[in-house]
Amino acid sequence: MTDTLFTADALAERWKLSPQTLSQWRWSSKGPKYLKMGRRILYPLKEIELFEAKMLRLNTTDNTAFATN
């Protein structure tokens, strides 16, 4: 089975974030799961979609996002 992999730069572009933000999220375990292949950081599309689903909110007072992974 082949899964689409995103580089940190590609994911940052998808989410309109700085690649540095993703780096900070990796350090603090806040972002989606990723693979580290040598020096390369790769995000499986399946993990991106799971993370996006977790970030869905019903209203502005819903503070469930960024709870522990």
PDB file of N, CA and C in Angstrom:
ATOM      1  N   MET A   1       0.840  -1.184   0.000  1.00  0.00           N
ATOM      2  CA  MET A   1       0.000   0.000   0.000  1.00  0.00           C
ATOM      3  C   MET A   1       0.880   1.241   0.000  1.00  0.00           C
ATOM      4  N   THR A   2       0.578   2.167  -0.868  1.00  0.00           N
ATOM      5  CA  THR A   2       1.345   3.393  -0.976  1.00  0.00           C
ATOM      6  C   THR A   2       0.582   4.537  -0.332  1.00  0.00           C
ATOM      7  N   ASP A   3       1.243   5.250   0.537  1.00  0.00           N
ATOM      8  CA  ASP A   3       0.640   6.403   1.193  1.00  0.00           C
ATOM      9  C   ASP A   3       1.361   7.651   0.706  1.00  0.00           C
ATOM     10  N   THR A   4       0.598   8.692   0.450  1.00  0.00           N
ATOM     11  CA  THR A   4       1.186   9.955   0.050  1.00  0.00           C
ATOM     12  C   THR A   4       1.924  10.554   1.240  1.00  0.00           C
ATOM     13  N   LEU A   5       3.134  11.022   0.996  1.00  0.00           N
ATOM     14  CA  LEU A   5       3.945  11.637   2.045  1.00  0.00           C
ATOM     15  C   LEU A   5       4.159  13.113   1.729  1.00  0.00           C
ATOM     16  N   PHE A   6       4.035  13.946   2.733  1.00  0.00           N
ATOM     17  CA  PHE A   6       4.261  15.380   2.598  1.00  0.00           C
ATOM     18  C   PHE A   6       5.557  15.745   3.301  1.00  0.00           C
ATOM     19  N   THR A   7       6.348  16.595   2.696  1.00  0.00           N
ATOM     20  CA  THR A   7       7.491  17.174   3.397  1.00  0.00           C
ATOM     21  C   THR A   7       6.947  18.225   4.361  1.00  0.00           C
ATOM     22  N   ALA A   8       7.789  18.666   5.277  1.00  0.00           N
ATOM     23  CA  ALA A   8       7.375  19.721   6.204  1.00  0.00           C
ATOM     24  C   ALA A   8       7.010  20.991   5.440  1.00  0.00           C
ATOM     25  N   ASP A   9       7.764  21.298   4.391  1.00  0.00           N
ATOM     26  CA  ASP A   9       7.454  22.498   3.598  1.00  0.00           C
ATOM     27  C   ASP A   9       6.106  22.374   2.902  1.00  0.00           C
ATOM     28  N   ALA A  10       5.804  21.197   2.368  1.00  0.00           N
ATOM     29  CA  ALA A  10       4.531  20.989   1.677  1.00  0.00           C
ATOM     30  C   ALA A  10       3.365  21.065   2.660  1.00  0.00           C
ATOM     31  N   LEU A  11       3.533  20.502   3.838  1.00  0.00           N
ATOM     32  CA  LEU A  11       2.471  20.573   4.838  1.00  0.00           C
ATOM     33  C   LEU A  11       2.291  22.000   5.335  1.00  0.00           C
ATOM     34  N   ALA A  12       3.389  22.703   5.527  1.00  0.00           N
ATOM     35  CA  ALA A  12       3.301  24.105   5.944  1.00  0.00           C
ATOM     36  C   ALA A  12       2.533  24.918   4.902  1.00  0.00           C
ATOM     37  N   GLU A  13       2.779  24.651   3.638  1.00  0.00           N
ATOM     38  CA  GLU A  13       2.058  25.345   2.572  1.00  0.00           C
ATOM     39  C   GLU A  13       0.573  24.971   2.588  1.00  0.00           C
ATOM     40  N   ARG A  14       0.273  23.685   2.791  1.00  0.00           N
ATOM     41  CA  ARG A  14      -1.128  23.237   2.844  1.00  0.00           C
ATOM     42  C   ARG A  14      -1.890  23.960   3.950  1.00  0.00           C
ATOM     43  N   TRP A  15      -1.243  24.129   5.106  1.00  0.00           N
ATOM     44  CA  TRP A  15      -1.908  24.737   6.262  1.00  0.00           C
ATOM     45  C   TRP A  15      -1.624  26.222   6.401  1.00  0.00           C
ATOM     46  N   LYS A  16      -0.872  26.791   5.483  1.00  0.00           N
ATOM     47  CA  LYS A  16      -0.521  28.217   5.535  1.00  0.00           C
ATOM     48  C   LYS A  16       0.183  28.566   6.849  1.00  0.00           C
ATOM     49  N   LEU A  17       1.150  27.721   7.206  1.00  0.00           N
ATOM     50  CA  LEU A  17       1.958  27.904   8.409  1.00  0.00           C
ATOM     51  C   LEU A  17       3.418  28.034   8.026  1.00  0.00           C
ATOM     52  N   SER A  18       4.201  28.480   8.958  1.00  0.00           N
ATOM     53  CA  SER A  18       5.647  28.481   8.782  1.00  0.00           C
ATOM     54  C   SER A  18       6.179  27.062   9.028  1.00  0.00           C
ATOM     55  N   PRO A  19       7.168  26.620   8.252  1.00  0.00           N
ATOM     56  CA  PRO A  19       7.794  25.328   8.558  1.00  0.00           C
ATOM     57  C   PRO A  19       8.355  25.298   9.985  1.00  0.00           C
ATOM     58  N   GLN A  20       8.743  26.454  10.503  1.00  0.00           N
ATOM     59  CA  GLN A  20       9.251  26.541  11.876  1.00  0.00           C
ATOM     60  C   GLN A  20       8.160  26.194  12.886  1.00  0.00           C
ATOM     61  N   THR A  21       6.912  26.531  12.588  1.00  0.00           N
ATOM     62  CA  THR A  21       5.805  26.165  13.468  1.00  0.00           C
ATOM     63  C   THR A  21       5.686  24.652  13.555  1.00  0.00           C
ATOM     64  N   LEU A  22       5.779  23.978  12.419  1.00  0.00           N
ATOM     65  CA  LEU A  22       5.737  22.515  12.428  1.00  0.00           C
ATOM     66  C   LEU A  22       6.908  21.938  13.217  1.00  0.00           C
ATOM     67  N   SER A  23       8.056  22.542  13.104  1.00  0.00           N
ATOM     68  CA  SER A  23       9.223  22.097  13.865  1.00  0.00           C
ATOM     69  C   SER A  23       8.955  22.216  15.366  1.00  0.00           C
ATOM     70  N   GLN A  24       8.381  23.317  15.784  1.00  0.00           N
ATOM     71  CA  GLN A  24       8.046  23.509  17.199  1.00  0.00           C
ATOM     72  C   GLN A  24       6.999  22.499  17.649  1.00  0.00           C
ATOM     73  N   TRP A  25       6.020  22.222  16.788  1.00  0.00           N
ATOM     74  CA  TRP A  25       5.000  21.232  17.122  1.00  0.00           C
ATOM     75  C   TRP A  25       5.618  19.846  17.277  1.00  0.00           C
ATOM     76  N   ARG A  26       6.584  19.496  16.413  1.00  0.00           N
ATOM     77  CA  ARG A  26       7.253  18.194  16.548  1.00  0.00           C
ATOM     78  C   ARG A  26       7.984  18.123  17.882  1.00  0.00           C
ATOM     79  N   TRP A  27       8.659  19.177  18.239  1.00  0.00           N
ATOM     80  CA  TRP A  27       9.433  19.225  19.476  1.00  0.00           C
ATOM     81  C   TRP A  27       8.527  19.072  20.696  1.00  0.00           C
ATOM     82  N   SER A  28       7.339  19.674  20.645  1.00  0.00           N
ATOM     83  CA  SER A  28       6.423  19.645  21.788  1.00  0.00           C
ATOM     84  C   SER A  28       5.323  18.582  21.653  1.00  0.00           C
ATOM     85  N   SER A  29       5.433  17.729  20.647  1.00  0.00           N
ATOM     86  CA  SER A  29       4.462  16.648  20.395  1.00  0.00           C
ATOM     87  C   SER A  29       3.037  17.152  20.207  1.00  0.00           C
ATOM     88  N   LYS A  30       2.876  18.287  19.543  1.00  0.00           N
ATOM     89  CA  LYS A  30       1.551  18.857  19.315  1.00  0.00           C
ATOM     90  C   LYS A  30       1.002  18.569  17.926  1.00  0.00           C
ATOM     91  N   GLY A  31       1.843  18.306  16.983  1.00  0.00           N
ATOM     92  CA  GLY A  31       1.407  18.151  15.602  1.00  0.00           C
ATOM     93  C   GLY A  31       1.077  16.715  15.245  1.00  0.00           C
ATOM     94  N   PRO A  32       0.861  16.476  13.955  1.00  0.00           N
ATOM     95  CA  PRO A  32       0.557  15.119  13.497  1.00  0.00           C
ATOM     96  C   PRO A  32       1.787  14.215  13.593  1.00  0.00           C
ATOM     97  N   LYS A  33       1.545  12.913  13.622  1.00  0.00           N
ATOM     98  CA  LYS A  33       2.646  11.953  13.621  1.00  0.00           C
ATOM     99  C   LYS A  33       3.424  12.089  12.317  1.00  0.00           C
ATOM    100  N   TYR A  34       4.712  11.795  12.383  1.00  0.00           N
ATOM    101  CA  TYR A  34       5.582  11.951  11.212  1.00  0.00           C
ATOM    102  C   TYR A  34       6.614  10.850  11.182  1.00  0.00           C
ATOM    103  N   LEU A  35       7.263  10.714  10.043  1.00  0.00           N
ATOM    104  CA  LEU A  35       8.381   9.789   9.864  1.00  0.00           C
ATOM    105  C   LEU A  35       9.662  10.604   9.802  1.00  0.00           C
ATOM    106  N   LYS A  36      10.719  10.081  10.369  1.00  0.00           N
ATOM    107  CA  LYS A  36      12.023  10.709  10.206  1.00  0.00           C
ATOM    108  C   LYS A  36      12.902   9.713   9.479  1.00  0.00           C
ATOM    109  N   MET A  37      13.262  10.063   8.248  1.00  0.00           N
ATOM    110  CA  MET A  37      14.079   9.206   7.405  1.00  0.00           C
ATOM    111  C   MET A  37      15.416   9.920   7.198  1.00  0.00           C
ATOM    112  N   GLY A  38      16.411   9.540   7.982  1.00  0.00           N
ATOM    113  CA  GLY A  38      17.659  10.294   7.952  1.00  0.00           C
ATOM    114  C   GLY A  38      17.391  11.681   8.505  1.00  0.00           C
ATOM    115  N   ARG A  39      17.633  12.678   7.696  1.00  0.00           N
ATOM    116  CA  ARG A  39      17.341  14.062   8.100  1.00  0.00           C
ATOM    117  C   ARG A  39      15.985  14.547   7.624  1.00  0.00           C
ATOM    118  N   ARG A  40      15.339  13.743   6.782  1.00  0.00           N
ATOM    119  CA  ARG A  40      14.055  14.161   6.202  1.00  0.00           C
ATOM    120  C   ARG A  40      12.899  13.889   7.154  1.00  0.00           C
ATOM    121  N   ILE A  41      12.010  14.854   7.238  1.00  0.00           N
ATOM    122  CA  ILE A  41      10.769  14.724   7.992  1.00  0.00           C
ATOM    123  C   ILE A  41       9.656  14.555   6.967  1.00  0.00           C
ATOM    124  N   LEU A  42       8.874  13.492   7.112  1.00  0.00           N
ATOM    125  CA  LEU A  42       7.788  13.205   6.179  1.00  0.00           C
ATOM    126  C   LEU A  42       6.506  12.930   6.962  1.00  0.00           C
ATOM    127  N   TYR A  43       5.418  13.504   6.477  1.00  0.00           N
ATOM    128  CA  TYR A  43       4.115  13.341   7.113  1.00  0.00           C
ATOM    129  C   TYR A  43       3.223  12.501   6.204  1.00  0.00           C
ATOM    130  N   PRO A  44       2.765  11.327   6.673  1.00  0.00           N
ATOM    131  CA  PRO A  44       1.823  10.541   5.881  1.00  0.00           C
ATOM    132  C   PRO A  44       0.475  11.272   5.785  1.00  0.00           C
ATOM    133  N   LEU A  45      -0.126  11.254   4.619  1.00  0.00           N
ATOM    134  CA  LEU A  45      -1.407  11.923   4.410  1.00  0.00           C
ATOM    135  C   LEU A  45      -2.444  11.423   5.409  1.00  0.00           C
ATOM    136  N   LYS A  46      -2.448  10.135   5.696  1.00  0.00           N
ATOM    137  CA  LYS A  46      -3.409   9.567   6.653  1.00  0.00           C
ATOM    138  C   LYS A  46      -3.286  10.251   8.020  1.00  0.00           C
ATOM    139  N   GLU A  47      -2.055  10.508   8.476  1.00  0.00           N
ATOM    140  CA  GLU A  47      -1.841  11.166   9.768  1.00  0.00           C
ATOM    141  C   GLU A  47      -2.254  12.641   9.722  1.00  0.00           C
ATOM    142  N   ILE A  48      -2.028  13.279   8.586  1.00  0.00           N
ATOM    143  CA  ILE A  48      -2.464  14.671   8.415  1.00  0.00           C
ATOM    144  C   ILE A  48      -3.974  14.762   8.524  1.00  0.00           C
ATOM    145  N   GLU A  49      -4.666  13.863   7.837  1.00  0.00           N
ATOM    146  CA  GLU A  49      -6.125  13.883   7.854  1.00  0.00           C
ATOM    147  C   GLU A  49      -6.678  13.555   9.245  1.00  0.00           C
ATOM    148  N   LEU A  50      -6.040  12.641   9.961  1.00  0.00           N
ATOM    149  CA  LEU A  50      -6.458  12.343  11.338  1.00  0.00           C
ATOM    150  C   LEU A  50      -6.285  13.565  12.239  1.00  0.00           C
ATOM    151  N   PHE A  51      -5.164  14.253  12.084  1.00  0.00           N
ATOM    152  CA  PHE A  51      -4.898  15.447  12.879  1.00  0.00           C
ATOM    153  C   PHE A  51      -5.915  16.542  12.545  1.00  0.00           C
ATOM    154  N   GLU A  52      -6.201  16.714  11.271  1.00  0.00           N
ATOM    155  CA  GLU A  52      -7.191  17.717  10.870  1.00  0.00           C
ATOM    156  C   GLU A  52      -8.561  17.391  11.472  1.00  0.00           C
ATOM    157  N   ALA A  53      -8.920  16.121  11.489  1.00  0.00           N
ATOM    158  CA  ALA A  53     -10.205  15.718  12.067  1.00  0.00           C
ATOM    159  C   ALA A  53     -10.255  16.039  13.563  1.00  0.00           C
ATOM    160  N   LYS A  54      -9.122  15.835  14.265  1.00  0.00           N
ATOM    161  CA  LYS A  54      -9.058  16.169  15.693  1.00  0.00           C
ATOM    162  C   LYS A  54      -9.213  17.664  15.938  1.00  0.00           C
ATOM    163  N   MET A  55      -8.820  18.468  14.971  1.00  0.00           N
ATOM    164  CA  MET A  55      -8.843  19.924  15.144  1.00  0.00           C
ATOM    165  C   MET A  55     -10.212  20.529  14.865  1.00  0.00           C
ATOM    166  N   LEU A  56     -11.152  19.735  14.366  1.00  0.00           N
ATOM    167  CA  LEU A  56     -12.492  20.251  14.100  1.00  0.00           C
ATOM    168  C   LEU A  56     -13.147  20.664  15.409  1.00  0.00           C
ATOM    169  N   ARG A  57     -13.845  21.797  15.372  1.00  0.00           N
ATOM    170  CA  ARG A  57     -14.507  22.319  16.564  1.00  0.00           C
ATOM    171  C   ARG A  57     -15.959  22.631  16.248  1.00  0.00           C
ATOM    172  N   LEU A  58     -16.770  22.575  17.266  1.00  0.00           N
ATOM    173  CA  LEU A  58     -18.176  22.918  17.125  1.00  0.00           C
ATOM    174  C   LEU A  58     -18.422  24.413  17.311  1.00  0.00           C
ATOM    175  N   ASN A  59     -17.605  25.054  18.151  1.00  0.00           N
ATOM    176  CA  ASN A  59     -17.767  26.482  18.414  1.00  0.00           C
ATOM    177  C   ASN A  59     -16.457  27.056  18.924  1.00  0.00           C
ATOM    178  N   THR A  60     -16.443  28.338  19.180  1.00  0.00           N
ATOM    179  CA  THR A  60     -15.201  28.997  19.577  1.00  0.00           C
ATOM    180  C   THR A  60     -14.792  28.708  21.015  1.00  0.00           C
ATOM    181  N   THR A  61     -15.688  28.155  21.824  1.00  0.00           N
ATOM    182  CA  THR A  61     -15.332  27.820  23.203  1.00  0.00           C
ATOM    183  C   THR A  61     -14.882  26.372  23.359  1.00  0.00           C
ATOM    184  N   ASP A  62     -14.859  25.627  22.289  1.00  0.00           N
ATOM    185  CA  ASP A  62     -14.412  24.237  22.320  1.00  0.00           C
ATOM    186  C   ASP A  62     -12.877  24.235  22.394  1.00  0.00           C
ATOM    187  N   ASN A  63     -12.335  23.881  23.535  1.00  0.00           N
ATOM    188  CA  ASN A  63     -10.875  23.922  23.755  1.00  0.00           C
ATOM    189  C   ASN A  63     -10.225  22.555  23.703  1.00  0.00           C
ATOM    190  N   THR A  64     -10.800  21.638  22.952  1.00  0.00           N
ATOM    191  CA  THR A  64     -10.250  20.279  22.899  1.00  0.00           C
ATOM    192  C   THR A  64      -9.022  20.169  22.014  1.00  0.00           C
ATOM    193  N   ALA A  65      -8.808  21.110  21.126  1.00  0.00           N
ATOM    194  CA  ALA A  65      -7.639  21.057  20.244  1.00  0.00           C
ATOM    195  C   ALA A  65      -6.372  21.217  21.060  1.00  0.00           C
ATOM    196  N   PHE A  66      -5.325  20.550  20.652  1.00  0.00           N
ATOM    197  CA  PHE A  66      -4.012  20.556  21.288  1.00  0.00           C
ATOM    198  C   PHE A  66      -4.024  19.929  22.662  1.00  0.00           C
ATOM    199  N   ALA A  67      -5.023  19.115  22.937  1.00  0.00           N
ATOM    200  CA  ALA A  67      -4.923  18.272  24.117  1.00  0.00           C
ATOM    201  C   ALA A  67      -3.834  17.258  23.818  1.00  0.00           C
ATOM    202  N   THR A  68      -3.516  16.414  24.714  1.00  0.00           N
ATOM    203  CA  THR A  68      -2.446  15.451  24.451  1.00  0.00           C
ATOM    204  C   THR A  68      -2.821  14.538  23.320  1.00  0.00           C
ATOM    205  N   ASN A  69      -1.826  14.178  22.506  1.00  0.00           N
ATOM    206  CA  ASN A  69      -2.036  13.262  21.364  1.00  0.00           C
ATOM    207  C   ASN A  69      -2.197  11.863  21.840  1.00  0.00           C
TER     208      ASN A  69
END
